[in-house]
Structure formats: structure tokens, C-alpha cells
PDB file of N, CA and C in Angstrom:
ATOM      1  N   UNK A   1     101.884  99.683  99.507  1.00 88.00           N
ATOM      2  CA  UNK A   1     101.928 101.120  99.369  1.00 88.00           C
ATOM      3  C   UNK A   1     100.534 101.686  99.564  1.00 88.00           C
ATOM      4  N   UNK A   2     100.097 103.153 100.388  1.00 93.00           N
ATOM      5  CA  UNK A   2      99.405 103.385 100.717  1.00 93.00           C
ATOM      6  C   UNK A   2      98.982 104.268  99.495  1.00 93.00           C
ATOM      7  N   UNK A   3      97.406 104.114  99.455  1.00 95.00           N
ATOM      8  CA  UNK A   3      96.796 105.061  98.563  1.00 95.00           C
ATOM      9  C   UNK A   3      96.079 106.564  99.067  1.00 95.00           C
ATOM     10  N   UNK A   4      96.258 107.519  98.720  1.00 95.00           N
ATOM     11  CA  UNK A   4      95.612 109.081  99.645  1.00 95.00           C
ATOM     12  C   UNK A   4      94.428 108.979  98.809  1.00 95.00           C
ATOM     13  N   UNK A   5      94.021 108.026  97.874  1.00 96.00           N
ATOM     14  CA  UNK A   5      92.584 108.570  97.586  1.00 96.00           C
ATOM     15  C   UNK A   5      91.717 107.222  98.615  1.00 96.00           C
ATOM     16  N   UNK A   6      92.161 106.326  98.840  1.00 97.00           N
ATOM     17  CA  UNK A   6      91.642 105.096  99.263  1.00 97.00           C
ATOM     18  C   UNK A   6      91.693 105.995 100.987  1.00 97.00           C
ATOM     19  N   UNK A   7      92.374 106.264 101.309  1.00 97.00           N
ATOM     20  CA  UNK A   7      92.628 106.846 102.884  1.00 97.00           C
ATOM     21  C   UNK A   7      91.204 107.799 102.940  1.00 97.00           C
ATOM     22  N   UNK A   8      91.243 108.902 102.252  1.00 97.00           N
ATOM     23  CA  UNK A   8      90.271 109.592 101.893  1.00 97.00           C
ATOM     24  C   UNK A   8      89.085 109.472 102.046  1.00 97.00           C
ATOM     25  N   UNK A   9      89.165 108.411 101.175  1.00 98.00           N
ATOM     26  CA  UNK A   9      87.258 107.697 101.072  1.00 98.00           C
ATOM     27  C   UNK A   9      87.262 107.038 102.108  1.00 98.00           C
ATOM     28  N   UNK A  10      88.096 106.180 102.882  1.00 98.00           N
ATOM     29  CA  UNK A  10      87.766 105.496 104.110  1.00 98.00           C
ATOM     30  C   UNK A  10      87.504 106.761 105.545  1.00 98.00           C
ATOM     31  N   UNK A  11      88.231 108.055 105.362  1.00 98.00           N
ATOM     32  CA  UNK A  11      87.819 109.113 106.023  1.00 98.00           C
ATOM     33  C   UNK A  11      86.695 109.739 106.115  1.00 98.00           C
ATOM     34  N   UNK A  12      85.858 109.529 104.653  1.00 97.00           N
ATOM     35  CA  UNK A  12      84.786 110.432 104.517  1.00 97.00           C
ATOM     36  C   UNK A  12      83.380 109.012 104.976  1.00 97.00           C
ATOM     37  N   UNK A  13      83.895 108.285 104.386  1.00 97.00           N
ATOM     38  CA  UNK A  13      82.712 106.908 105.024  1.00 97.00           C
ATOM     39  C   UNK A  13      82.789 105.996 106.588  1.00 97.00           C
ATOM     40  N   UNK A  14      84.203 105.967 106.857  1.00 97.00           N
ATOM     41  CA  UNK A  14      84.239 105.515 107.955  1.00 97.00           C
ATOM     42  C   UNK A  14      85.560 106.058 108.827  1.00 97.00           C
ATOM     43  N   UNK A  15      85.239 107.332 108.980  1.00 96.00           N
ATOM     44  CA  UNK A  15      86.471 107.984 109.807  1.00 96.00           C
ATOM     45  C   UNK A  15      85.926 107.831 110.965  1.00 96.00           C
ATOM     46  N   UNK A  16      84.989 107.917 111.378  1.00 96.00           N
ATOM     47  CA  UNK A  16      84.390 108.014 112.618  1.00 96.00           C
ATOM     48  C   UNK A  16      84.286 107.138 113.747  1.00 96.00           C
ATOM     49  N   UNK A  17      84.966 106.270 112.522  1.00 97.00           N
ATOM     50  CA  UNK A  17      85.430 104.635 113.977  1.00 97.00           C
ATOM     51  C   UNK A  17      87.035 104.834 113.714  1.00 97.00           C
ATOM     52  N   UNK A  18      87.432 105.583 112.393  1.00 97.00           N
ATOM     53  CA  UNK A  18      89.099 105.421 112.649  1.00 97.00           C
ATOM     54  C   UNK A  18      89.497 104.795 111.242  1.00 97.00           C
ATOM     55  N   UNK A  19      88.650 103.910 110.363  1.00 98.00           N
ATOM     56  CA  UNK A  19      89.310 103.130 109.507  1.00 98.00           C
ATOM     57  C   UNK A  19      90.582 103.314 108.910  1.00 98.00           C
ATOM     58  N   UNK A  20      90.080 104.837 108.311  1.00 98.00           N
ATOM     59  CA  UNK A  20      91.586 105.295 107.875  1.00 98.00           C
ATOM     60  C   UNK A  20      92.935 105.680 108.787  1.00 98.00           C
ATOM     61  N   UNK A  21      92.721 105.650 109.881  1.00 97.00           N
ATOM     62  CA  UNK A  21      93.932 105.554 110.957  1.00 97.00           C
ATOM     63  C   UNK A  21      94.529 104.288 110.631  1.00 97.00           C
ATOM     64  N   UNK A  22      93.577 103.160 111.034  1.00 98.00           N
ATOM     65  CA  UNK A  22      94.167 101.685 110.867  1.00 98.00           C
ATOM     66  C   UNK A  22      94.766 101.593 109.423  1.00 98.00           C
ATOM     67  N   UNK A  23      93.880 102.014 108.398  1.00 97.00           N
ATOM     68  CA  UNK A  23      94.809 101.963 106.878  1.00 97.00           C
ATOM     69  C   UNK A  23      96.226 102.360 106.710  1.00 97.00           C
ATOM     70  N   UNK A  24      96.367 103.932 107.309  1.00 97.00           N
ATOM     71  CA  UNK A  24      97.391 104.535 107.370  1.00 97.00           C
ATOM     72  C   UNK A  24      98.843 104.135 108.014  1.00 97.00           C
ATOM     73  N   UNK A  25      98.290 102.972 109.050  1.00 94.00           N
ATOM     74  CA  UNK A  25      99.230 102.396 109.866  1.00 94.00           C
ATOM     75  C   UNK A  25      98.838 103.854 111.461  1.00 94.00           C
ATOM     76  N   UNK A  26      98.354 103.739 111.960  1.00 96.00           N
ATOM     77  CA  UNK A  26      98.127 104.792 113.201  1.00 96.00           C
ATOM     78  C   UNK A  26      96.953 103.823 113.357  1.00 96.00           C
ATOM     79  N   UNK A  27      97.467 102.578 114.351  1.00 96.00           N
ATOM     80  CA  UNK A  27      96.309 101.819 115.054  1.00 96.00           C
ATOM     81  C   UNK A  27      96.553 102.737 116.271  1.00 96.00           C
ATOM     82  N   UNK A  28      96.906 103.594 117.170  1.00 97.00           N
ATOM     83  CA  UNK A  28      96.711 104.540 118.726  1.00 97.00           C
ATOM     84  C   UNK A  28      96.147 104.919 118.566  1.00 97.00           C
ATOM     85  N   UNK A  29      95.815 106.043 117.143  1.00 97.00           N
ATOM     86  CA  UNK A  29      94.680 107.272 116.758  1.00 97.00           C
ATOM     87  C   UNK A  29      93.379 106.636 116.524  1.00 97.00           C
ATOM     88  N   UNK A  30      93.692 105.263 115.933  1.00 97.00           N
ATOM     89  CA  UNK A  30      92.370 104.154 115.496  1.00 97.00           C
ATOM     90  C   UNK A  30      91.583 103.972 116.997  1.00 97.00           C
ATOM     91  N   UNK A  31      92.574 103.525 117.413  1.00 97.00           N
ATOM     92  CA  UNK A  31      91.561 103.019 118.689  1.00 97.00           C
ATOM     93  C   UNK A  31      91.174 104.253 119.407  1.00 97.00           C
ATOM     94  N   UNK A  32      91.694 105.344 119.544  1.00 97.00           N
ATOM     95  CA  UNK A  32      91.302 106.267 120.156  1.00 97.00           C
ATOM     96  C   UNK A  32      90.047 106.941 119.295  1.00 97.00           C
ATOM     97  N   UNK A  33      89.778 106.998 117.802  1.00 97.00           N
ATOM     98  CA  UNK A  33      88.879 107.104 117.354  1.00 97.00           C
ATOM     99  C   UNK A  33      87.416 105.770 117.423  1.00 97.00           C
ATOM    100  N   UNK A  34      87.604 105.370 118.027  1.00 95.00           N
ATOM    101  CA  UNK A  34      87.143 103.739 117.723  1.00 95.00           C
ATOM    102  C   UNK A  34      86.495 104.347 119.116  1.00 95.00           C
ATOM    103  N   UNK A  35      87.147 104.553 120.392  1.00 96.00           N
ATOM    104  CA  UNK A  35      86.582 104.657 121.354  1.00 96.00           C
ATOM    105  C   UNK A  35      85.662 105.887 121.692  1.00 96.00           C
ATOM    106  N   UNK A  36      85.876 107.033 120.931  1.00 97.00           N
ATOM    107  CA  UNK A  36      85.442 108.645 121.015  1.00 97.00           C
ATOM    108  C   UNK A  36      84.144 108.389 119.889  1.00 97.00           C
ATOM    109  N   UNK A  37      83.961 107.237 119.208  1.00 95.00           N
ATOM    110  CA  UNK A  37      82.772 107.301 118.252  1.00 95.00           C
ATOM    111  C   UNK A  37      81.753 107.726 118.365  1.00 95.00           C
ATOM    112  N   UNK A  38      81.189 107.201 119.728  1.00 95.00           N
ATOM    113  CA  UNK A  38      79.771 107.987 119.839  1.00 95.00           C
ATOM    114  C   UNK A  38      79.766 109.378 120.044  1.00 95.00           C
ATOM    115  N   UNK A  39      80.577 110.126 120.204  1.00 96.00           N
ATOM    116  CA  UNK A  39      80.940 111.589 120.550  1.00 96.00           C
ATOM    117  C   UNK A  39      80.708 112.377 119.065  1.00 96.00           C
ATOM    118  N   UNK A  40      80.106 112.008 118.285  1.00 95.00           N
ATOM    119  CA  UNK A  40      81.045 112.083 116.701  1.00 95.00           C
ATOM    120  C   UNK A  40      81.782 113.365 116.640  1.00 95.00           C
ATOM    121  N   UNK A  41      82.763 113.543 117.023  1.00 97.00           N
ATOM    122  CA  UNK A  41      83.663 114.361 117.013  1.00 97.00           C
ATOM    123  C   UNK A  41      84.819 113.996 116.215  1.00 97.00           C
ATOM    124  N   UNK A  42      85.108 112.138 116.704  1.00 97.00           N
ATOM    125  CA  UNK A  42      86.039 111.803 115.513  1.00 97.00           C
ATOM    126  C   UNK A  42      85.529 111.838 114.174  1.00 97.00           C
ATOM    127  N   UNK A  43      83.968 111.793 113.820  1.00 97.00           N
ATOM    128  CA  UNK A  43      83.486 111.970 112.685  1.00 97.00           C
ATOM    129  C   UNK A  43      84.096 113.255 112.005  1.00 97.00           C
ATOM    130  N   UNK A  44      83.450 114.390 112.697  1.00 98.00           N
ATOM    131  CA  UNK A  44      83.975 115.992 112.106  1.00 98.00           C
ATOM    132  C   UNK A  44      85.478 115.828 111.866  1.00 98.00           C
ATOM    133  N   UNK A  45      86.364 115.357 112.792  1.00 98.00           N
ATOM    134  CA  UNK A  45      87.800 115.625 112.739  1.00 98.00           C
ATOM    135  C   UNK A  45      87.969 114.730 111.239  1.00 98.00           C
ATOM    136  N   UNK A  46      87.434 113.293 111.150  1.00 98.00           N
ATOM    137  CA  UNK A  46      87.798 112.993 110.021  1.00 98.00           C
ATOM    138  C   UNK A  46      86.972 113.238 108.374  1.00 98.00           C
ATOM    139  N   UNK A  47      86.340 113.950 108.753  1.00 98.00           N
ATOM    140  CA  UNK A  47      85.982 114.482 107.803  1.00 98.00           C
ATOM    141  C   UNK A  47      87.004 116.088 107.500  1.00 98.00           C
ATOM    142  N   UNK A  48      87.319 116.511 108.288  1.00 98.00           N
ATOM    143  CA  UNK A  48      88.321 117.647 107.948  1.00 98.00           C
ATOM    144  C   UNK A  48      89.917 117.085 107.091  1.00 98.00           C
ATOM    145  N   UNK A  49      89.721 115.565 108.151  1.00 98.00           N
ATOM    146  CA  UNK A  49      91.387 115.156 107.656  1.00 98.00           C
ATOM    147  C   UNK A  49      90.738 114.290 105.996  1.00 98.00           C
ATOM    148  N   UNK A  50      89.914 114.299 105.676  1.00 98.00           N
ATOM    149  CA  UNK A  50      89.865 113.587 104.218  1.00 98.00           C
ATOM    150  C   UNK A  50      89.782 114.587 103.528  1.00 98.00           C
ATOM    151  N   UNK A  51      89.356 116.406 103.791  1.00 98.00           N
ATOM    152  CA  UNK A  51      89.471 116.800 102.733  1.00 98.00           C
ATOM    153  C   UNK A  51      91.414 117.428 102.917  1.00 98.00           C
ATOM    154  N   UNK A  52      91.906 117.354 103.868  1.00 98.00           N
ATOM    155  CA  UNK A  52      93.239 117.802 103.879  1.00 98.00           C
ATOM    156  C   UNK A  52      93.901 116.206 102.767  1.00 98.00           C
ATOM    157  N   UNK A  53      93.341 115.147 103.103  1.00 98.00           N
ATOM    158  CA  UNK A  53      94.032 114.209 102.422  1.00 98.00           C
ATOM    159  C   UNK A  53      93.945 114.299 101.021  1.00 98.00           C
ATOM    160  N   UNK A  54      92.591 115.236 100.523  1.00 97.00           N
ATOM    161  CA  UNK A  54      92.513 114.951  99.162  1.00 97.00           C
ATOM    162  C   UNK A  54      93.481 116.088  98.949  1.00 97.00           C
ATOM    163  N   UNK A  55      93.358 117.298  99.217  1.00 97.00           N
ATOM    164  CA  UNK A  55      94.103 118.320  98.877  1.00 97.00           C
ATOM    165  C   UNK A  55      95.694 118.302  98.967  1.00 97.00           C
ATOM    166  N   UNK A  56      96.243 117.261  99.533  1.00 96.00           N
ATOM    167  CA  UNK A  56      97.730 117.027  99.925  1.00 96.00           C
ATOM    168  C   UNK A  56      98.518 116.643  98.568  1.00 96.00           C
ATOM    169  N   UNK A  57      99.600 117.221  98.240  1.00 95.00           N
ATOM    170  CA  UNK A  57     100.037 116.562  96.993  1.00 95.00           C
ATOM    171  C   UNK A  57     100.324 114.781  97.485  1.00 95.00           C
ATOM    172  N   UNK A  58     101.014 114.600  95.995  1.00 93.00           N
ATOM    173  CA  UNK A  58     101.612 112.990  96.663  1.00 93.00           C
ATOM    174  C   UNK A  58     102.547 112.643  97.369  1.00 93.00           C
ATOM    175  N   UNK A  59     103.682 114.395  96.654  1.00 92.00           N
ATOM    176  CA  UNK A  59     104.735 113.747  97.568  1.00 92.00           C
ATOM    177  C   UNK A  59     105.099 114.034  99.072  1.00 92.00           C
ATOM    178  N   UNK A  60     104.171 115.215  99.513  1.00 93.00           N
ATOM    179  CA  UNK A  60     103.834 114.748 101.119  1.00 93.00           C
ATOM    180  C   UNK A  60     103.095 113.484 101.374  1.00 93.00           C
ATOM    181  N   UNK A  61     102.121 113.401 100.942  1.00 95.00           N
ATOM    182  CA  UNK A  61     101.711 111.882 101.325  1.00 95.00           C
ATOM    183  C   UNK A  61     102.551 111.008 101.598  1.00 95.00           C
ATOM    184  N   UNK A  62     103.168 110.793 100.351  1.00 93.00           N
ATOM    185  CA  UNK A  62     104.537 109.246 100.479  1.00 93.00           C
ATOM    186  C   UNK A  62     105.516 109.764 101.622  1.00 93.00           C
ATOM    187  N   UNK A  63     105.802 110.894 101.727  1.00 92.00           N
ATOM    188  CA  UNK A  63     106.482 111.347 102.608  1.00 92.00           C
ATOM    189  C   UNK A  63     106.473 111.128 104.070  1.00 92.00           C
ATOM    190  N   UNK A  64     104.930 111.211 104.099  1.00 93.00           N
ATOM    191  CA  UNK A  64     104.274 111.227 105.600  1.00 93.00           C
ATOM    192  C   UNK A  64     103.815 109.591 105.870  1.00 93.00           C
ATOM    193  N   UNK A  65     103.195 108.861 104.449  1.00 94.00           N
ATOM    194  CA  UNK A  65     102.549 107.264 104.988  1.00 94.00           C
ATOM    195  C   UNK A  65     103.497 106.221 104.111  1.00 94.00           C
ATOM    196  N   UNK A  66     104.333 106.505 103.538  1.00 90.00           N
ATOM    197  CA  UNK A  66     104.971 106.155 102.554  1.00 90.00           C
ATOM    198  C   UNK A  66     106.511 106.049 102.373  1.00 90.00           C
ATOM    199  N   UNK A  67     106.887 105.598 103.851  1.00 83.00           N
ATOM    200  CA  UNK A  67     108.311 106.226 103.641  1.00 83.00           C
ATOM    201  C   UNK A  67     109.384 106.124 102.690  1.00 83.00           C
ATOM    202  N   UNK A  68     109.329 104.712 102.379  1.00 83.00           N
ATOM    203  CA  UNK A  68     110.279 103.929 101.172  1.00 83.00           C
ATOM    204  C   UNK A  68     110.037 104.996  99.657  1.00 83.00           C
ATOM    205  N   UNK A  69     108.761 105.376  99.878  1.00 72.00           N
ATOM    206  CA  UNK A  69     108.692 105.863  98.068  1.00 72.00           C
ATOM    207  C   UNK A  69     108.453 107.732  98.439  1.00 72.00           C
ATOM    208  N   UNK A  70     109.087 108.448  99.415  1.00 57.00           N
ATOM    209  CA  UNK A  70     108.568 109.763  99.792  1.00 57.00           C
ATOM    210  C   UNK A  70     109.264 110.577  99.060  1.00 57.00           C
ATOM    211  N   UNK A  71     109.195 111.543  99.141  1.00 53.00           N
ATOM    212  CA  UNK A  71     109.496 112.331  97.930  1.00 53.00           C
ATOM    213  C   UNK A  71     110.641 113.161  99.165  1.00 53.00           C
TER     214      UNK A  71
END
């Protein structure tokens, strides 16, 4: 089961290669962040998507990375 605070922190420290794509299960967006790195653009984008991740309740989260337990 996926954690939105663990996604989060892997967004705000290492979004910029993708980590939290690969966490999330979105290895396409990973590698496509993985490859756009030096651009840091995937940086900014994932820094926008960790504070949407913190701000998301849970039960979109489970909803969205979580299917078995979604609300």
C-alpha cells in the first residue's frame, strides 16, 4: 500500500528524476521524468505535484494509487 506522505517527500527530494512516479507505480512518467532531468522542469512540476500530494485527502489518494483500499 502506497503512502501520500512517503510519495510527497520522494517529490520534494527526488522528483526531478521521477522517484515518486516509480513509487506510485507510473514507471512512463518516471522515465519521461528521468529523461527531461536536466531541463529541471520535471523538478518545478514535481515540486507542484508534492504539494498537491500533501494537500490531497486520503481518500482520493487510495482512490487514485490505491485501488483495493479507495474510498
Amino acid at each position: 500500500m502506497k503512502n501520500k506522505t512517503t510519495a510527497a517527500v520522494l517529490a520534494l527530494f527526488l522528483g526531478g528524476v521521477g522517484a515518486h512516479k516509480f513509487y506510485l507505480g507510473r514507471g512512463g512518467m518516471g522515465l519521461l521524468y528521468l529523461f527531461f532531468f536536466w531541463t529541471w522542469i520535471p523538478a518545478l512540476v514535481a515540486f507542484v505535484e508534492a504539494i498537491i500530494l500533501l494537500t490531497m485527502d486520503e481518500a482520493t489518494f487510495n482512490a487514485r494509487y490505491n485501488p483495493m483500499f479507495g474510498g
